[in-house]
Coordinates of C-alpha atoms in Angstrom, one line a residue:
M1 CA 17.1 154.9 39.2
T2 CA 20.9 154.9 39.2
S3 CA 22.5 154.4 35.8
V4 CA 25.8 152.7 35.0
T5 CA 27.3 156.0 34.0
D6 CA 26.4 157.5 37.4
T7 CA 28.2 154.8 39.4
A8 CA 31.3 154.3 37.1
P9 CA 33.1 157.5 38.1
A10 CA 32.6 156.7 41.8
R11 CA 34.6 153.4 41.6
P12 CA 38.0 154.9 40.8
A13 CA 37.4 157.5 43.5
F14 CA 36.5 154.8 46.0
R15 CA 39.6 152.8 45.1
L16 CA 41.7 155.9 45.5
T17 CA 40.2 156.6 48.9
R18 CA 40.9 153.0 50.0
A19 CA 44.5 153.3 48.8
F20 CA 45.0 156.5 50.8
Q21 CA 43.6 154.8 53.9
G22 CA 46.0 151.9 53.4
L23 CA 48.9 154.4 53.1
E24 CA 47.9 156.2 56.3
R25 CA 48.5 153.0 58.3
V26 CA 52.1 152.5 57.0
V27 CA 53.3 156.1 57.0
V28 CA 54.3 156.3 60.6
P29 CA 56.0 152.8 60.7
A30 CA 57.8 153.6 57.5
L31 CA 59.1 157.0 58.9
L32 CA 60.2 155.3 62.2
I33 CA 62.1 152.6 60.3
A34 CA 63.7 155.0 58.0
G35 CA 64.8 157.2 60.9
W36 CA 66.1 154.2 62.8
E37 CA 68.1 153.0 59.8
A38 CA 69.6 156.4 59.3
F39 CA 70.5 156.8 63.0
A40 CA 71.9 153.3 63.2
R41 CA 74.2 153.9 60.2
S42 CA 75.3 157.3 61.4
G43 CA 77.9 155.7 63.8
V44 CA 76.6 157.5 66.9
L45 CA 76.3 154.1 68.6
P46 CA 78.2 150.9 67.7
P47 CA 76.2 148.6 65.4
A48 CA 76.4 145.9 68.1
L49 CA 74.4 148.1 70.5
L50 CA 71.9 149.5 68.0
P51 CA 71.5 147.1 65.0
A52 CA 69.9 148.7 61.9
P53 CA 66.5 147.5 60.9
S54 CA 68.1 145.7 58.0
A55 CA 70.2 143.7 60.4
V56 CA 67.2 143.0 62.6
L57 CA 65.1 141.8 59.7
H58 CA 68.0 139.5 58.6
A59 CA 68.2 138.0 62.0
L60 CA 64.4 137.6 62.1
G61 CA 64.5 136.0 58.7
D62 CA 67.1 133.4 59.7
W63 CA 65.3 132.8 63.0
V64 CA 62.1 132.0 60.9
F65 CA 63.6 130.2 57.9
G66 CA 67.1 129.2 59.0
F67 CA 68.8 130.2 55.7
D68 CA 72.3 131.0 57.0
E69 CA 72.4 130.1 60.8
T70 CA 73.5 133.6 61.8
T71 CA 71.1 133.3 64.8
Q72 CA 73.0 130.1 65.8
S73 CA 70.9 127.8 67.9
Y74 CA 67.7 129.8 67.2
S75 CA 68.0 129.4 63.4
G76 CA 64.8 128.1 61.9
H77 CA 63.1 127.7 65.3
W78 CA 60.9 130.8 65.4
L79 CA 57.6 128.8 64.8
R80 CA 58.4 126.6 67.7
D81 CA 59.2 129.5 70.0
A82 CA 56.1 131.5 68.9
L83 CA 53.8 128.5 69.3
A84 CA 55.2 127.9 72.9
S85 CA 54.4 131.5 73.8
A86 CA 51.0 131.5 72.0
L87 CA 49.9 128.4 73.9
R88 CA 50.7 130.0 77.2
V89 CA 49.0 133.3 76.2
F90 CA 45.8 131.7 75.1
G91 CA 45.7 129.2 77.9
G92 CA 45.9 131.9 80.6
F93 CA 43.7 134.3 78.6
A94 CA 40.9 131.7 78.1
L95 CA 40.8 130.9 81.8
A96 CA 40.9 134.6 82.7
S97 CA 38.1 135.4 80.2
L98 CA 35.8 132.7 81.5
L99 CA 36.3 133.5 85.2
G100 CA 36.5 137.2 84.7
I101 CA 33.2 137.4 82.7
L102 CA 31.4 135.1 85.2
A103 CA 32.6 137.0 88.3
G104 CA 32.1 140.4 86.6
V105 CA 28.5 139.6 85.6
A106 CA 27.7 138.1 89.0
I107 CA 29.1 141.2 90.9
G108 CA 27.4 143.6 88.5
W109 CA 24.1 141.9 88.7
S110 CA 23.9 140.7 92.3
R111 CA 24.3 142.8 95.4
L112 CA 25.2 139.6 97.4
F113 CA 28.1 138.8 95.1
E114 CA 29.1 142.4 95.0
K115 CA 29.4 142.6 98.8
T116 CA 31.1 139.2 99.2
L117 CA 33.5 139.0 96.3
E118 CA 34.4 142.5 95.2
P119 CA 36.3 143.7 98.3
T120 CA 38.7 140.7 98.1
L121 CA 39.2 141.1 94.4
Q122 CA 39.8 144.8 94.7
M123 CA 42.5 144.2 97.3
L124 CA 44.2 141.7 95.0
R125 CA 43.9 143.9 91.9
P126 CA 46.7 146.4 92.8
I127 CA 49.3 143.7 93.4
P128 CA 51.5 143.5 90.3
P129 CA 51.3 140.1 88.6
V130 CA 55.2 139.9 88.4
S131 CA 55.3 140.0 92.2
W132 CA 53.7 136.5 92.1
I133 CA 56.6 135.0 90.2
P134 CA 58.5 133.6 93.3
L135 CA 55.3 131.9 94.5
A136 CA 54.4 130.7 91.0
I137 CA 57.8 129.0 90.7
I138 CA 57.4 127.4 94.1
W139 CA 53.9 126.2 93.4
F140 CA 54.3 125.1 89.8
G141 CA 58.0 124.7 89.2
I142 CA 59.9 125.7 86.0
A143 CA 57.4 124.9 83.2
D144 CA 54.3 126.2 81.5
K145 CA 52.1 126.4 84.6
P146 CA 53.7 129.4 86.2
A147 CA 53.6 131.3 82.9
I148 CA 49.9 130.4 82.4
F149 CA 49.2 131.5 86.0
L150 CA 50.9 134.9 85.5
V151 CA 49.0 135.4 82.2
F152 CA 45.8 134.6 84.0
L153 CA 46.5 137.2 86.7
G154 CA 47.4 139.8 84.2
A155 CA 44.3 139.2 82.0
F156 CA 41.7 138.5 84.7
F157 CA 41.3 142.0 86.2
P158 CA 40.7 143.9 82.9
V159 CA 38.0 141.4 82.0
L160 CA 36.5 141.5 85.5
M161 CA 36.3 145.3 85.7
N162 CA 34.9 145.8 82.3
S163 CA 32.3 143.1 82.8
I164 CA 31.2 144.8 86.0
H165 CA 31.1 148.1 84.3
G166 CA 29.1 146.7 81.4
V167 CA 26.5 145.1 83.6
K168 CA 26.1 148.1 85.9
T169 CA 25.7 150.6 83.1
V170 CA 23.0 148.8 81.2
D171 CA 20.0 151.1 80.6
H172 CA 17.6 150.6 83.4
N173 CA 14.7 151.2 81.1
L174 CA 15.6 148.0 79.2
V175 CA 15.5 146.1 82.5
R176 CA 12.2 147.6 83.5
A177 CA 10.7 146.9 80.1
G178 CA 11.7 143.2 80.4
A179 CA 10.2 143.0 83.9
M180 CA 6.9 144.6 82.6
M181 CA 6.9 141.9 79.8
G182 CA 7.0 139.2 82.5
A183 CA 10.7 138.2 81.9
S184 CA 12.3 136.2 84.8
Q185 CA 15.6 137.2 86.3
R186 CA 17.4 134.7 84.3
Q187 CA 15.8 135.8 81.1
M188 CA 16.6 139.5 81.8
L189 CA 20.2 138.6 82.5
T190 CA 20.7 136.4 79.4
D191 CA 18.5 138.3 76.9
I192 CA 18.9 141.9 78.0
V193 CA 21.8 142.6 80.3
L194 CA 24.4 140.4 78.7
P195 CA 23.9 141.6 75.2
A196 CA 23.9 145.2 76.4
A197 CA 27.1 144.6 78.4
L198 CA 29.0 142.9 75.5
P199 CA 30.7 146.1 74.1
S200 CA 32.3 146.7 77.5
I201 CA 33.2 143.1 77.9
F202 CA 34.9 143.0 74.6
A203 CA 36.8 146.1 75.5
G204 CA 38.1 144.3 78.5
L205 CA 39.0 141.3 76.5
R206 CA 41.1 143.4 74.1
I207 CA 43.0 145.0 76.9
A208 CA 43.4 141.6 78.5
V209 CA 45.0 139.9 75.5
G210 CA 47.6 142.6 75.3
S211 CA 48.4 142.2 79.0
A212 CA 48.5 138.4 78.4
W213 CA 51.3 138.8 75.9
M214 CA 53.3 141.1 78.2
L215 CA 53.0 138.7 81.1
T216 CA 53.9 135.6 79.2
V217 CA 57.1 137.3 78.0
T218 CA 57.9 138.3 81.6
A219 CA 57.3 134.8 82.8
E220 CA 59.4 133.2 80.1
M221 CA 62.3 135.5 81.1
V222 CA 62.3 134.0 84.6
A223 CA 60.3 130.8 85.0
V224 CA 60.3 129.1 81.6
K225 CA 63.1 127.9 79.3
S226 CA 61.3 128.3 75.9
G227 CA 59.3 130.8 74.0
L228 CA 59.9 134.3 72.6
G229 CA 60.5 135.8 76.0
Y230 CA 63.2 133.2 76.8
V231 CA 64.9 133.9 73.4
L232 CA 64.8 137.6 74.1
W233 CA 66.4 137.3 77.5
D234 CA 68.9 134.6 76.5
S235 CA 70.0 136.7 73.5
Y236 CA 70.6 139.7 75.8
Y237 CA 73.2 137.7 77.8
F238 CA 75.1 137.0 74.5
L239 CA 74.8 140.6 73.4
R240 CA 72.8 139.6 70.3
Y241 CA 70.6 142.8 70.3
D242 CA 69.5 142.0 66.7
I243 CA 67.8 138.9 68.0
V244 CA 66.4 140.8 71.0
L245 CA 64.8 143.3 68.7
A246 CA 63.6 140.6 66.4
A247 CA 61.9 139.0 69.4
M248 CA 60.3 142.3 70.4
I249 CA 59.0 142.7 66.8
S250 CA 57.6 139.1 66.9
I251 CA 55.8 139.8 70.2
G252 CA 54.3 143.0 68.9
L253 CA 53.2 141.4 65.7
L254 CA 51.6 138.4 67.4
G255 CA 49.9 140.7 70.0
Y256 CA 48.5 142.8 67.1
L257 CA 47.2 139.8 65.3
S258 CA 45.6 138.5 68.5
D259 CA 43.8 141.9 68.9
L260 CA 42.7 141.8 65.3
G261 CA 41.2 138.4 65.8
L262 CA 39.3 139.6 68.9
K263 CA 38.2 142.7 67.0
A264 CA 36.8 140.5 64.1
I265 CA 34.9 138.4 66.6
M266 CA 33.6 141.5 68.3
V267 CA 32.4 143.1 65.0
R268 CA 30.6 139.8 64.1
T269 CA 29.0 139.4 67.5
L270 CA 28.0 143.1 67.8
R271 CA 26.6 143.4 64.3
W272 CA 23.3 144.5 65.8
Q273 CA 25.0 147.5 67.5
Q274 CA 26.5 148.6 64.2
T275 CA 23.1 148.4 62.5
T276 CA 21.5 150.4 65.3
T277 CA 24.3 153.1 65.0
V278 CA 24.0 153.4 61.3
Q279 CA 20.2 153.7 61.5
G280 CA 20.5 156.3 64.2
R281 CA 22.9 158.4 62.1
A282 CA 20.6 158.1 59.1
G283 CA 17.7 159.2 61.2

């Protein structure tokens, strides 16, 4: 039986370990920012071409809170711009996730779908999504639809390929065991194959959400007149590189938060996998 005195010394050690783990995550960003600040202030490049981090953070702060209007027409409008981009990202991503998982599972499970669908999709996959911009503008005009379409194209194929891979690499012994227990094809697909393929599907979703943010910014530079990408491109024309960098930071932060959200859903959904892994290591 463990006494209070046995566990008490472990608590400070545990907290110290957690503190060091937290520091590990900020060491590299802190060093990069410090080096950037030092180089920007060295005078090698004019401040207008390479703003210091302090200047970029000031621009970002005014863009968010609008305290001194140094970002001019963007002052205080960050939330509006971020929300516009986020809606396009998650609209295209949701559609790509739904169709990508359905098509990937169908191709991975059925030889008929594999023979009929996969060749066409594999021919479309190497085409860069940005090459669809002219057609997207012609088809959908200058609005949200071309951006959502491009996000869909960029996010669809990572989800598709990982879903196919997940289904095809399911342990065949599990499928045989299900068949021996009298499970129907539908039951084997929903109760055995899909749960086993979920880790690969989630990997595709995490890749896809990053691609979605990249594509929506690209689309906003060309086909949309709002959002973080539009602010980035518009600021470039006015030589406001502090706002350009603030927009890049905003995109990176929102992309990171999107991935964290997906990761949290994945951990919650795949709790059974973590339990199995821990038990396997303990054994």
